[in-house]
Amino acid sequence: MKRNMSNIDRIIRVVLALVFAYLYFGGIVTGTFGIVLAVFGAVFLLTALLAFCPLYVPFKFSTNK
């Protein structure tokens, strides 16, 4: 996997993942929507750690210089 995310993109994803985790585990957002937020947060965190976003590939998009 070739890196296709810049550090700023990665930081934004980690921050969003933390916000989603806080909303879900803090009990602010519950039910199906809470589970969806938790899954999105996990995906954002994983893609940030790998510096690779599979959704960028079909569009030939990269934030990495």
mmCIF file of the N, C-alpha and C atoms, coordinates in Angstrom:
data_MODEL
# 
_entry.id   MODEL 
# 
loop_
_atom_site.group_PDB 
_atom_site.id 
_atom_site.type_symbol 
_atom_site.label_atom_id 
_atom_site.label_alt_id 
_atom_site.label_comp_id 
_atom_site.label_asym_id 
_atom_site.label_entity_id 
_atom_site.label_seq_id 
_atom_site.pdbx_PDB_ins_code 
_atom_site.Cartn_x 
_atom_site.Cartn_y 
_atom_site.Cartn_z 
_atom_site.occupancy 
_atom_site.B_iso_or_equiv 
_atom_site.pdbx_formal_charge 
_atom_site.auth_seq_id 
_atom_site.auth_comp_id 
_atom_site.auth_asym_id 
_atom_site.auth_atom_id 
_atom_site.pdbx_PDB_model_num 
ATOM 1   N N  . MET A 1 1  ? 0.831   -1.169 0.000  1.00 0.00 ? 1  MET A N  1 
ATOM 2   C CA . MET A 1 1  ? 0.000   0.000  0.000  1.00 0.00 ? 1  MET A CA 1 
ATOM 3   C C  . MET A 1 1  ? 0.880   1.237  0.000  1.00 0.00 ? 1  MET A C  1 
ATOM 4   N N  . LYS A 1 2  ? 0.665   2.074  -0.971 1.00 0.00 ? 2  LYS A N  1 
ATOM 5   C CA . LYS A 1 2  ? 1.410   3.310  -1.059 1.00 0.00 ? 2  LYS A CA 1 
ATOM 6   C C  . LYS A 1 2  ? 0.688   4.385  -0.251 1.00 0.00 ? 2  LYS A C  1 
ATOM 7   N N  . ARG A 1 3  ? 1.429   5.127  0.509  1.00 0.00 ? 3  ARG A N  1 
ATOM 8   C CA . ARG A 1 3  ? 0.865   6.182  1.357  1.00 0.00 ? 3  ARG A CA 1 
ATOM 9   C C  . ARG A 1 3  ? 0.161   7.221  0.486  1.00 0.00 ? 3  ARG A C  1 
ATOM 10  N N  . ASN A 1 4  ? -1.089  7.557  0.817  1.00 0.00 ? 4  ASN A N  1 
ATOM 11  C CA . ASN A 1 4  ? -1.809  8.561  0.044  1.00 0.00 ? 4  ASN A CA 1 
ATOM 12  C C  . ASN A 1 4  ? -2.485  9.608  0.939  1.00 0.00 ? 4  ASN A C  1 
ATOM 13  N N  . MET A 1 5  ? -2.018  9.729  2.175  1.00 0.00 ? 5  MET A N  1 
ATOM 14  C CA . MET A 1 5  ? -2.585  10.703 3.103  1.00 0.00 ? 5  MET A CA 1 
ATOM 15  C C  . MET A 1 5  ? -1.488  11.567 3.708  1.00 0.00 ? 5  MET A C  1 
ATOM 16  N N  . SER A 1 6  ? -1.749  12.871 3.771  1.00 0.00 ? 6  SER A N  1 
ATOM 17  C CA . SER A 1 6  ? -0.790  13.776 4.399  1.00 0.00 ? 6  SER A CA 1 
ATOM 18  C C  . SER A 1 6  ? -0.949  13.732 5.909  1.00 0.00 ? 6  SER A C  1 
ATOM 19  N N  . ASN A 1 7  ? -0.025  14.344 6.606  1.00 0.00 ? 7  ASN A N  1 
ATOM 20  C CA . ASN A 1 7  ? -0.088  14.361 8.067  1.00 0.00 ? 7  ASN A CA 1 
ATOM 21  C C  . ASN A 1 7  ? -1.292  15.149 8.563  1.00 0.00 ? 7  ASN A C  1 
ATOM 22  N N  . ILE A 1 8  ? -1.655  16.220 7.868  1.00 0.00 ? 8  ILE A N  1 
ATOM 23  C CA . ILE A 1 8  ? -2.823  17.004 8.269  1.00 0.00 ? 8  ILE A CA 1 
ATOM 24  C C  . ILE A 1 8  ? -4.088  16.164 8.129  1.00 0.00 ? 8  ILE A C  1 
ATOM 25  N N  . ASP A 1 9  ? -4.203  15.432 7.039  1.00 0.00 ? 9  ASP A N  1 
ATOM 26  C CA . ASP A 1 9  ? -5.340  14.532 6.823  1.00 0.00 ? 9  ASP A CA 1 
ATOM 27  C C  . ASP A 1 9  ? -5.410  13.487 7.934  1.00 0.00 ? 9  ASP A C  1 
ATOM 28  N N  . ARG A 1 10 ? -4.275  12.964 8.307  1.00 0.00 ? 10 ARG A N  1 
ATOM 29  C CA . ARG A 1 10 ? -4.224  11.949 9.364  1.00 0.00 ? 10 ARG A CA 1 
ATOM 30  C C  . ARG A 1 10 ? -4.631  12.528 10.717 1.00 0.00 ? 10 ARG A C  1 
ATOM 31  N N  . ILE A 1 11 ? -4.173  13.733 11.026 1.00 0.00 ? 11 ILE A N  1 
ATOM 32  C CA . ILE A 1 11 ? -4.516  14.375 12.292 1.00 0.00 ? 11 ILE A CA 1 
ATOM 33  C C  . ILE A 1 11 ? -6.014  14.639 12.371 1.00 0.00 ? 11 ILE A C  1 
ATOM 34  N N  . ILE A 1 12 ? -6.600  15.120 11.275 1.00 0.00 ? 12 ILE A N  1 
ATOM 35  C CA . ILE A 1 12 ? -8.038  15.375 11.244 1.00 0.00 ? 12 ILE A CA 1 
ATOM 36  C C  . ILE A 1 12 ? -8.812  14.084 11.497 1.00 0.00 ? 12 ILE A C  1 
ATOM 37  N N  . ARG A 1 13 ? -8.371  12.988 10.903 1.00 0.00 ? 13 ARG A N  1 
ATOM 38  C CA . ARG A 1 13 ? -9.053  11.706 11.091 1.00 0.00 ? 13 ARG A CA 1 
ATOM 39  C C  . ARG A 1 13 ? -8.940  11.200 12.524 1.00 0.00 ? 13 ARG A C  1 
ATOM 40  N N  . VAL A 1 14 ? -7.790  11.390 13.144 1.00 0.00 ? 14 VAL A N  1 
ATOM 41  C CA . VAL A 1 14 ? -7.617  10.959 14.537 1.00 0.00 ? 14 VAL A CA 1 
ATOM 42  C C  . VAL A 1 14 ? -8.512  11.794 15.454 1.00 0.00 ? 14 VAL A C  1 
ATOM 43  N N  . VAL A 1 15 ? -8.564  13.101 15.219 1.00 0.00 ? 15 VAL A N  1 
ATOM 44  C CA . VAL A 1 15 ? -9.409  13.971 16.034 1.00 0.00 ? 15 VAL A CA 1 
ATOM 45  C C  . VAL A 1 15 ? -10.883 13.573 15.881 1.00 0.00 ? 15 VAL A C  1 
ATOM 46  N N  . LEU A 1 16 ? -11.319 13.332 14.648 1.00 0.00 ? 16 LEU A N  1 
ATOM 47  C CA . LEU A 1 16 ? -12.699 12.900 14.428 1.00 0.00 ? 16 LEU A CA 1 
ATOM 48  C C  . LEU A 1 16 ? -12.977 11.559 15.108 1.00 0.00 ? 16 LEU A C  1 
ATOM 49  N N  . ALA A 1 17 ? -12.021 10.645 15.037 1.00 0.00 ? 17 ALA A N  1 
ATOM 50  C CA . ALA A 1 17 ? -12.191 9.343  15.693 1.00 0.00 ? 17 ALA A CA 1 
ATOM 51  C C  . ALA A 1 17 ? -12.338 9.515  17.204 1.00 0.00 ? 17 ALA A C  1 
ATOM 52  N N  . LEU A 1 18 ? -11.555 10.409 17.783 1.00 0.00 ? 18 LEU A N  1 
ATOM 53  C CA . LEU A 1 18 ? -11.655 10.659 19.221 1.00 0.00 ? 18 LEU A CA 1 
ATOM 54  C C  . LEU A 1 18 ? -12.991 11.293 19.585 1.00 0.00 ? 18 LEU A C  1 
ATOM 55  N N  . VAL A 1 19 ? -13.462 12.221 18.768 1.00 0.00 ? 19 VAL A N  1 
ATOM 56  C CA . VAL A 1 19 ? -14.766 12.844 19.018 1.00 0.00 ? 19 VAL A CA 1 
ATOM 57  C C  . VAL A 1 19 ? -15.877 11.807 18.925 1.00 0.00 ? 19 VAL A C  1 
ATOM 58  N N  . PHE A 1 20 ? -15.831 10.971 17.900 1.00 0.00 ? 20 PHE A N  1 
ATOM 59  C CA . PHE A 1 20 ? -16.846 9.926  17.747 1.00 0.00 ? 20 PHE A CA 1 
ATOM 60  C C  . PHE A 1 20 ? -16.809 8.952  18.925 1.00 0.00 ? 20 PHE A C  1 
ATOM 61  N N  . ALA A 1 21 ? -15.612 8.583  19.372 1.00 0.00 ? 21 ALA A N  1 
ATOM 62  C CA . ALA A 1 21 ? -15.492 7.676  20.517 1.00 0.00 ? 21 ALA A CA 1 
ATOM 63  C C  . ALA A 1 21 ? -16.056 8.320  21.777 1.00 0.00 ? 21 ALA A C  1 
ATOM 64  N N  . TYR A 1 22 ? -15.771 9.593  21.970 1.00 0.00 ? 22 TYR A N  1 
ATOM 65  C CA . TYR A 1 22 ? -16.305 10.302 23.136 1.00 0.00 ? 22 TYR A CA 1 
ATOM 66  C C  . TYR A 1 22 ? -17.834 10.341 23.096 1.00 0.00 ? 22 TYR A C  1 
ATOM 67  N N  . LEU A 1 23 ? -18.392 10.638 21.926 1.00 0.00 ? 23 LEU A N  1 
ATOM 68  C CA . LEU A 1 23 ? -19.846 10.697 21.800 1.00 0.00 ? 23 LEU A CA 1 
ATOM 69  C C  . LEU A 1 23 ? -20.491 9.343  22.078 1.00 0.00 ? 23 LEU A C  1 
ATOM 70  N N  . TYR A 1 24 ? -19.860 8.285  21.579 1.00 0.00 ? 24 TYR A N  1 
ATOM 71  C CA . TYR A 1 24 ? -20.438 6.946  21.753 1.00 0.00 ? 24 TYR A CA 1 
ATOM 72  C C  . TYR A 1 24 ? -20.247 6.429  23.174 1.00 0.00 ? 24 TYR A C  1 
ATOM 73  N N  . PHE A 1 25 ? -19.013 6.423  23.658 1.00 0.00 ? 25 PHE A N  1 
ATOM 74  C CA . PHE A 1 25 ? -18.730 5.851  24.970 1.00 0.00 ? 25 PHE A CA 1 
ATOM 75  C C  . PHE A 1 25 ? -19.190 6.753  26.114 1.00 0.00 ? 25 PHE A C  1 
ATOM 76  N N  . GLY A 1 26 ? -19.398 8.032  25.830 1.00 0.00 ? 26 GLY A N  1 
ATOM 77  C CA . GLY A 1 26 ? -19.932 8.941  26.841 1.00 0.00 ? 26 GLY A CA 1 
ATOM 78  C C  . GLY A 1 26 ? -21.439 8.848  26.971 1.00 0.00 ? 26 GLY A C  1 
ATOM 79  N N  . GLY A 1 27 ? -22.056 8.080  26.092 1.00 0.00 ? 27 GLY A N  1 
ATOM 80  C CA . GLY A 1 27 ? -23.501 7.904  26.161 1.00 0.00 ? 27 GLY A CA 1 
ATOM 81  C C  . GLY A 1 27 ? -24.289 9.057  25.572 1.00 0.00 ? 27 GLY A C  1 
ATOM 82  N N  . ILE A 1 28 ? -23.607 9.964  24.885 1.00 0.00 ? 28 ILE A N  1 
ATOM 83  C CA . ILE A 1 28 ? -24.286 11.107 24.281 1.00 0.00 ? 28 ILE A CA 1 
ATOM 84  C C  . ILE A 1 28 ? -25.069 10.668 23.050 1.00 0.00 ? 28 ILE A C  1 
ATOM 85  N N  . VAL A 1 29 ? -24.474 9.793  22.255 1.00 0.00 ? 29 VAL A N  1 
ATOM 86  C CA . VAL A 1 29 ? -25.140 9.238  21.074 1.00 0.00 ? 29 VAL A CA 1 
ATOM 87  C C  . VAL A 1 29 ? -25.261 7.732  21.299 1.00 0.00 ? 29 VAL A C  1 
ATOM 88  N N  . THR A 1 30 ? -26.475 7.222  21.221 1.00 0.00 ? 30 THR A N  1 
ATOM 89  C CA . THR A 1 30 ? -26.702 5.804  21.483 1.00 0.00 ? 30 THR A CA 1 
ATOM 90  C C  . THR A 1 30 ? -27.469 5.162  20.327 1.00 0.00 ? 30 THR A C  1 
ATOM 91  N N  . GLY A 1 31 ? -27.712 3.891  20.466 1.00 0.00 ? 31 GLY A N  1 
ATOM 92  C CA . GLY A 1 31 ? -28.488 3.172  19.470 1.00 0.00 ? 31 GLY A CA 1 
ATOM 93  C C  . GLY A 1 31 ? -27.707 2.922  18.193 1.00 0.00 ? 31 GLY A C  1 
ATOM 94  N N  . THR A 1 32 ? -28.443 2.783  17.106 1.00 0.00 ? 32 THR A N  1 
ATOM 95  C CA . THR A 1 32 ? -27.837 2.469  15.812 1.00 0.00 ? 32 THR A CA 1 
ATOM 96  C C  . THR A 1 32 ? -26.888 3.569  15.359 1.00 0.00 ? 32 THR A C  1 
ATOM 97  N N  . PHE A 1 33 ? -27.307 4.816  15.544 1.00 0.00 ? 33 PHE A N  1 
ATOM 98  C CA . PHE A 1 33 ? -26.453 5.927  15.127 1.00 0.00 ? 33 PHE A CA 1 
ATOM 99  C C  . PHE A 1 33 ? -25.140 5.938  15.905 1.00 0.00 ? 33 PHE A C  1 
ATOM 100 N N  . GLY A 1 34 ? -25.189 5.597  17.174 1.00 0.00 ? 34 GLY A N  1 
ATOM 101 C CA . GLY A 1 34 ? -23.977 5.521  17.983 1.00 0.00 ? 34 GLY A CA 1 
ATOM 102 C C  . GLY A 1 34 ? -23.032 4.437  17.496 1.00 0.00 ? 34 GLY A C  1 
ATOM 103 N N  . ILE A 1 35 ? -23.592 3.289  17.128 1.00 0.00 ? 35 ILE A N  1 
ATOM 104 C CA . ILE A 1 35 ? -22.764 2.199  16.606 1.00 0.00 ? 35 ILE A CA 1 
ATOM 105 C C  . ILE A 1 35 ? -22.130 2.601  15.280 1.00 0.00 ? 35 ILE A C  1 
ATOM 106 N N  . VAL A 1 36 ? -22.900 3.263  14.436 1.00 0.00 ? 36 VAL A N  1 
ATOM 107 C CA . VAL A 1 36 ? -22.367 3.734  13.145 1.00 0.00 ? 36 VAL A CA 1 
ATOM 108 C C  . VAL A 1 36 ? -21.232 4.719  13.381 1.00 0.00 ? 36 VAL A C  1 
ATOM 109 N N  . LEU A 1 37 ? -21.391 5.640  14.332 1.00 0.00 ? 37 LEU A N  1 
ATOM 110 C CA . LEU A 1 37 ? -20.316 6.581  14.651 1.00 0.00 ? 37 LEU A CA 1 
ATOM 111 C C  . LEU A 1 37 ? -19.077 5.859  15.167 1.00 0.00 ? 37 LEU A C  1 
ATOM 112 N N  . ALA A 1 38 ? -19.263 4.846  15.996 1.00 0.00 ? 38 ALA A N  1 
ATOM 113 C CA . ALA A 1 38 ? -18.129 4.088  16.522 1.00 0.00 ? 38 ALA A CA 1 
ATOM 114 C C  . ALA A 1 38 ? -17.390 3.367  15.404 1.00 0.00 ? 38 ALA A C  1 
ATOM 115 N N  . VAL A 1 39 ? -18.129 2.815  14.456 1.00 0.00 ? 39 VAL A N  1 
ATOM 116 C CA . VAL A 1 39 ? -17.489 2.125  13.322 1.00 0.00 ? 39 VAL A CA 1 
ATOM 117 C C  . VAL A 1 39 ? -16.728 3.126  12.463 1.00 0.00 ? 39 VAL A C  1 
ATOM 118 N N  . PHE A 1 40 ? -17.344 4.279  12.172 1.00 0.00 ? 40 PHE A N  1 
ATOM 119 C CA . PHE A 1 40 ? -16.639 5.308  11.400 1.00 0.00 ? 40 PHE A CA 1 
ATOM 120 C C  . PHE A 1 40 ? -15.382 5.764  12.128 1.00 0.00 ? 40 PHE A C  1 
ATOM 121 N N  . GLY A 1 41 ? -15.466 5.916  13.430 1.00 0.00 ? 41 GLY A N  1 
ATOM 122 C CA . GLY A 1 41 ? -14.296 6.305  14.207 1.00 0.00 ? 41 GLY A CA 1 
ATOM 123 C C  . GLY A 1 41 ? -13.183 5.279  14.120 1.00 0.00 ? 41 GLY A C  1 
ATOM 124 N N  . ALA A 1 42 ? -13.545 3.998  14.177 1.00 0.00 ? 42 ALA A N  1 
ATOM 125 C CA . ALA A 1 42 ? -12.536 2.937  14.064 1.00 0.00 ? 42 ALA A CA 1 
ATOM 126 C C  . ALA A 1 42 ? -11.894 2.947  12.675 1.00 0.00 ? 42 ALA A C  1 
ATOM 127 N N  . VAL A 1 43 ? -12.702 3.148  11.650 1.00 0.00 ? 43 VAL A N  1 
ATOM 128 C CA . VAL A 1 43 ? -12.166 3.200  10.282 1.00 0.00 ? 43 VAL A CA 1 
ATOM 129 C C  . VAL A 1 43 ? -11.256 4.411  10.115 1.00 0.00 ? 43 VAL A C  1 
ATOM 130 N N  . PHE A 1 44 ? -11.678 5.561  10.634 1.00 0.00 ? 44 PHE A N  1 
ATOM 131 C CA . PHE A 1 44 ? -10.841 6.758  10.547 1.00 0.00 ? 44 PHE A CA 1 
ATOM 132 C C  . PHE A 1 44 ? -9.511  6.548  11.260 1.00 0.00 ? 44 PHE A C  1 
ATOM 133 N N  . LEU A 1 45 ? -9.556  5.937  12.433 1.00 0.00 ? 45 LEU A N  1 
ATOM 134 C CA . LEU A 1 45 ? -8.325  5.695  13.185 1.00 0.00 ? 45 LEU A CA 1 
ATOM 135 C C  . LEU A 1 45 ? -7.405  4.716  12.447 1.00 0.00 ? 45 LEU A C  1 
ATOM 136 N N  . LEU A 1 46 ? -7.971  3.663  11.898 1.00 0.00 ? 46 LEU A N  1 
ATOM 137 C CA . LEU A 1 46 ? -7.166  2.683  11.162 1.00 0.00 ? 46 LEU A CA 1 
ATOM 138 C C  . LEU A 1 46 ? -6.528  3.301  9.925  1.00 0.00 ? 46 LEU A C  1 
ATOM 139 N N  . THR A 1 47 ? -7.294  4.058  9.157  1.00 0.00 ? 47 THR A N  1 
ATOM 140 C CA . THR A 1 47 ? -6.723  4.673  7.952  1.00 0.00 ? 47 THR A CA 1 
ATOM 141 C C  . THR A 1 47 ? -5.672  5.717  8.314  1.00 0.00 ? 47 THR A C  1 
ATOM 142 N N  . ALA A 1 48 ? -5.869  6.417  9.425  1.00 0.00 ? 48 ALA A N  1 
ATOM 143 C CA . ALA A 1 48 ? -4.870  7.396  9.853  1.00 0.00 ? 48 ALA A CA 1 
ATOM 144 C C  . ALA A 1 48 ? -3.570  6.708  10.264 1.00 0.00 ? 48 ALA A C  1 
ATOM 145 N N  . LEU A 1 49 ? -3.684  5.575  10.949 1.00 0.00 ? 49 LEU A N  1 
ATOM 146 C CA . LEU A 1 49 ? -2.478  4.856  11.362 1.00 0.00 ? 49 LEU A CA 1 
ATOM 147 C C  . LEU A 1 49 ? -1.724  4.261  10.172 1.00 0.00 ? 49 LEU A C  1 
ATOM 148 N N  . LEU A 1 50 ? -2.462  3.810  9.166  1.00 0.00 ? 50 LEU A N  1 
ATOM 149 C CA . LEU A 1 50 ? -1.833  3.222  7.980  1.00 0.00 ? 50 LEU A CA 1 
ATOM 150 C C  . LEU A 1 50 ? -1.409  4.269  6.953  1.00 0.00 ? 50 LEU A C  1 
ATOM 151 N N  . ALA A 1 51 ? -1.922  5.495  7.078  1.00 0.00 ? 51 ALA A N  1 
ATOM 152 C CA . ALA A 1 51 ? -1.676  6.576  6.121  1.00 0.00 ? 51 ALA A CA 1 
ATOM 153 C C  . ALA A 1 51 ? -2.128  6.190  4.717  1.00 0.00 ? 51 ALA A C  1 
ATOM 154 N N  . PHE A 1 52 ? -3.170  5.393  4.665  1.00 0.00 ? 52 PHE A N  1 
ATOM 155 C CA . PHE A 1 52 ? -3.696  4.918  3.384  1.00 0.00 ? 52 PHE A CA 1 
ATOM 156 C C  . PHE A 1 52 ? -5.211  4.888  3.456  1.00 0.00 ? 52 PHE A C  1 
ATOM 157 N N  . CYS A 1 53 ? -5.849  5.529  2.482  1.00 0.00 ? 53 CYS A N  1 
ATOM 158 C CA . CYS A 1 53 ? -7.306  5.520  2.409  1.00 0.00 ? 53 CYS A CA 1 
ATOM 159 C C  . CYS A 1 53 ? -7.724  4.809  1.126  1.00 0.00 ? 53 CYS A C  1 
ATOM 160 N N  . PRO A 1 54 ? -8.401  3.669  1.234  1.00 0.00 ? 54 PRO A N  1 
ATOM 161 C CA . PRO A 1 54 ? -8.787  2.930  0.039  1.00 0.00 ? 54 PRO A CA 1 
ATOM 162 C C  . PRO A 1 54 ? -9.797  3.677  -0.838 1.00 0.00 ? 54 PRO A C  1 
ATOM 163 N N  . LEU A 1 55 ? -10.554 4.614  -0.273 1.00 0.00 ? 55 LEU A N  1 
ATOM 164 C CA . LEU A 1 55 ? -11.504 5.379  -1.082 1.00 0.00 ? 55 LEU A CA 1 
ATOM 165 C C  . LEU A 1 55 ? -10.814 6.394  -1.993 1.00 0.00 ? 55 LEU A C  1 
ATOM 166 N N  . TYR A 1 56 ? -9.579  6.752  -1.690 1.00 0.00 ? 56 TYR A N  1 
ATOM 167 C CA . TYR A 1 56 ? -8.836  7.670  -2.540 1.00 0.00 ? 56 TYR A CA 1 
ATOM 168 C C  . TYR A 1 56 ? -8.364  6.994  -3.827 1.00 0.00 ? 56 TYR A C  1 
ATOM 169 N N  . VAL A 1 57 ? -8.145  5.687  -3.791 1.00 0.00 ? 57 VAL A N  1 
ATOM 170 C CA . VAL A 1 57 ? -7.547  4.962  -4.923 1.00 0.00 ? 57 VAL A CA 1 
ATOM 171 C C  . VAL A 1 57 ? -8.384  5.032  -6.197 1.00 0.00 ? 57 VAL A C  1 
ATOM 172 N N  . PRO A 1 58 ? -9.687  4.716  -6.196 1.00 0.00 ? 58 PRO A N  1 
ATOM 173 C CA . PRO A 1 58 ? -10.439 4.741  -7.456 1.00 0.00 ? 58 PRO A CA 1 
ATOM 174 C C  . PRO A 1 58 ? -10.510 6.131  -8.087 1.00 0.00 ? 58 PRO A C  1 
ATOM 175 N N  . PHE A 1 59 ? -10.392 7.174  -7.269 1.00 0.00 ? 59 PHE A N  1 
ATOM 176 C CA . PHE A 1 59 ? -10.468 8.531  -7.780 1.00 0.00 ? 59 PHE A CA 1 
ATOM 177 C C  . PHE A 1 59 ? -9.078  9.112  -8.075 1.00 0.00 ? 59 PHE A C  1 
ATOM 178 N N  . LYS A 1 60 ? -8.035  8.299  -7.839 1.00 0.00 ? 60 LYS A N  1 
ATOM 179 C CA . LYS A 1 60 ? -6.647  8.732  -8.038 1.00 0.00 ? 60 LYS A CA 1 
ATOM 180 C C  . LYS A 1 60 ? -6.366  10.038 -7.285 1.00 0.00 ? 60 LYS A C  1 
ATOM 181 N N  . PHE A 1 61 ? -6.830  10.061 -6.034 1.00 0.00 ? 61 PHE A N  1 
ATOM 182 C CA . PHE A 1 61 ? -6.711  11.236 -5.178 1.00 0.00 ? 61 PHE A CA 1 
ATOM 183 C C  . PHE A 1 61 ? -5.677  10.962 -4.115 1.00 0.00 ? 61 PHE A C  1 
ATOM 184 N N  . SER A 1 62 ? -4.880  11.979 -3.791 1.00 0.00 ? 62 SER A N  1 
ATOM 185 C CA . SER A 1 62 ? -3.879  11.845 -2.748 1.00 0.00 ? 62 SER A CA 1 
ATOM 186 C C  . SER A 1 62 ? -3.669  13.197 -2.084 1.00 0.00 ? 62 SER A C  1 
ATOM 187 N N  . THR A 1 63 ? -3.593  13.208 -0.763 1.00 0.00 ? 63 THR A N  1 
ATOM 188 C CA . THR A 1 63 ? -3.258  14.443 -0.050 1.00 0.00 ? 63 THR A CA 1 
ATOM 189 C C  . THR A 1 63 ? -1.781  14.452 0.327  1.00 0.00 ? 63 THR A C  1 
ATOM 190 N N  . ASN A 1 64 ? -1.087  13.389 0.026  1.00 0.00 ? 64 ASN A N  1 
ATOM 191 C CA . ASN A 1 64 ? 0.347   13.282 0.301  1.00 0.00 ? 64 ASN A CA 1 
ATOM 192 C C  . ASN A 1 64 ? 1.123   13.904 -0.847 1.00 0.00 ? 64 ASN A C  1 
ATOM 193 N N  . LYS A 1 65 ? 2.083   14.741 -0.500 1.00 0.00 ? 65 LYS A N  1 
ATOM 194 C CA . LYS A 1 65 ? 2.858   15.399 -1.554 1.00 0.00 ? 65 LYS A CA 1 
ATOM 195 C C  . LYS A 1 65 ? 4.052   14.580 -1.972 1.00 0.00 ? 65 LYS A C  1 
# 
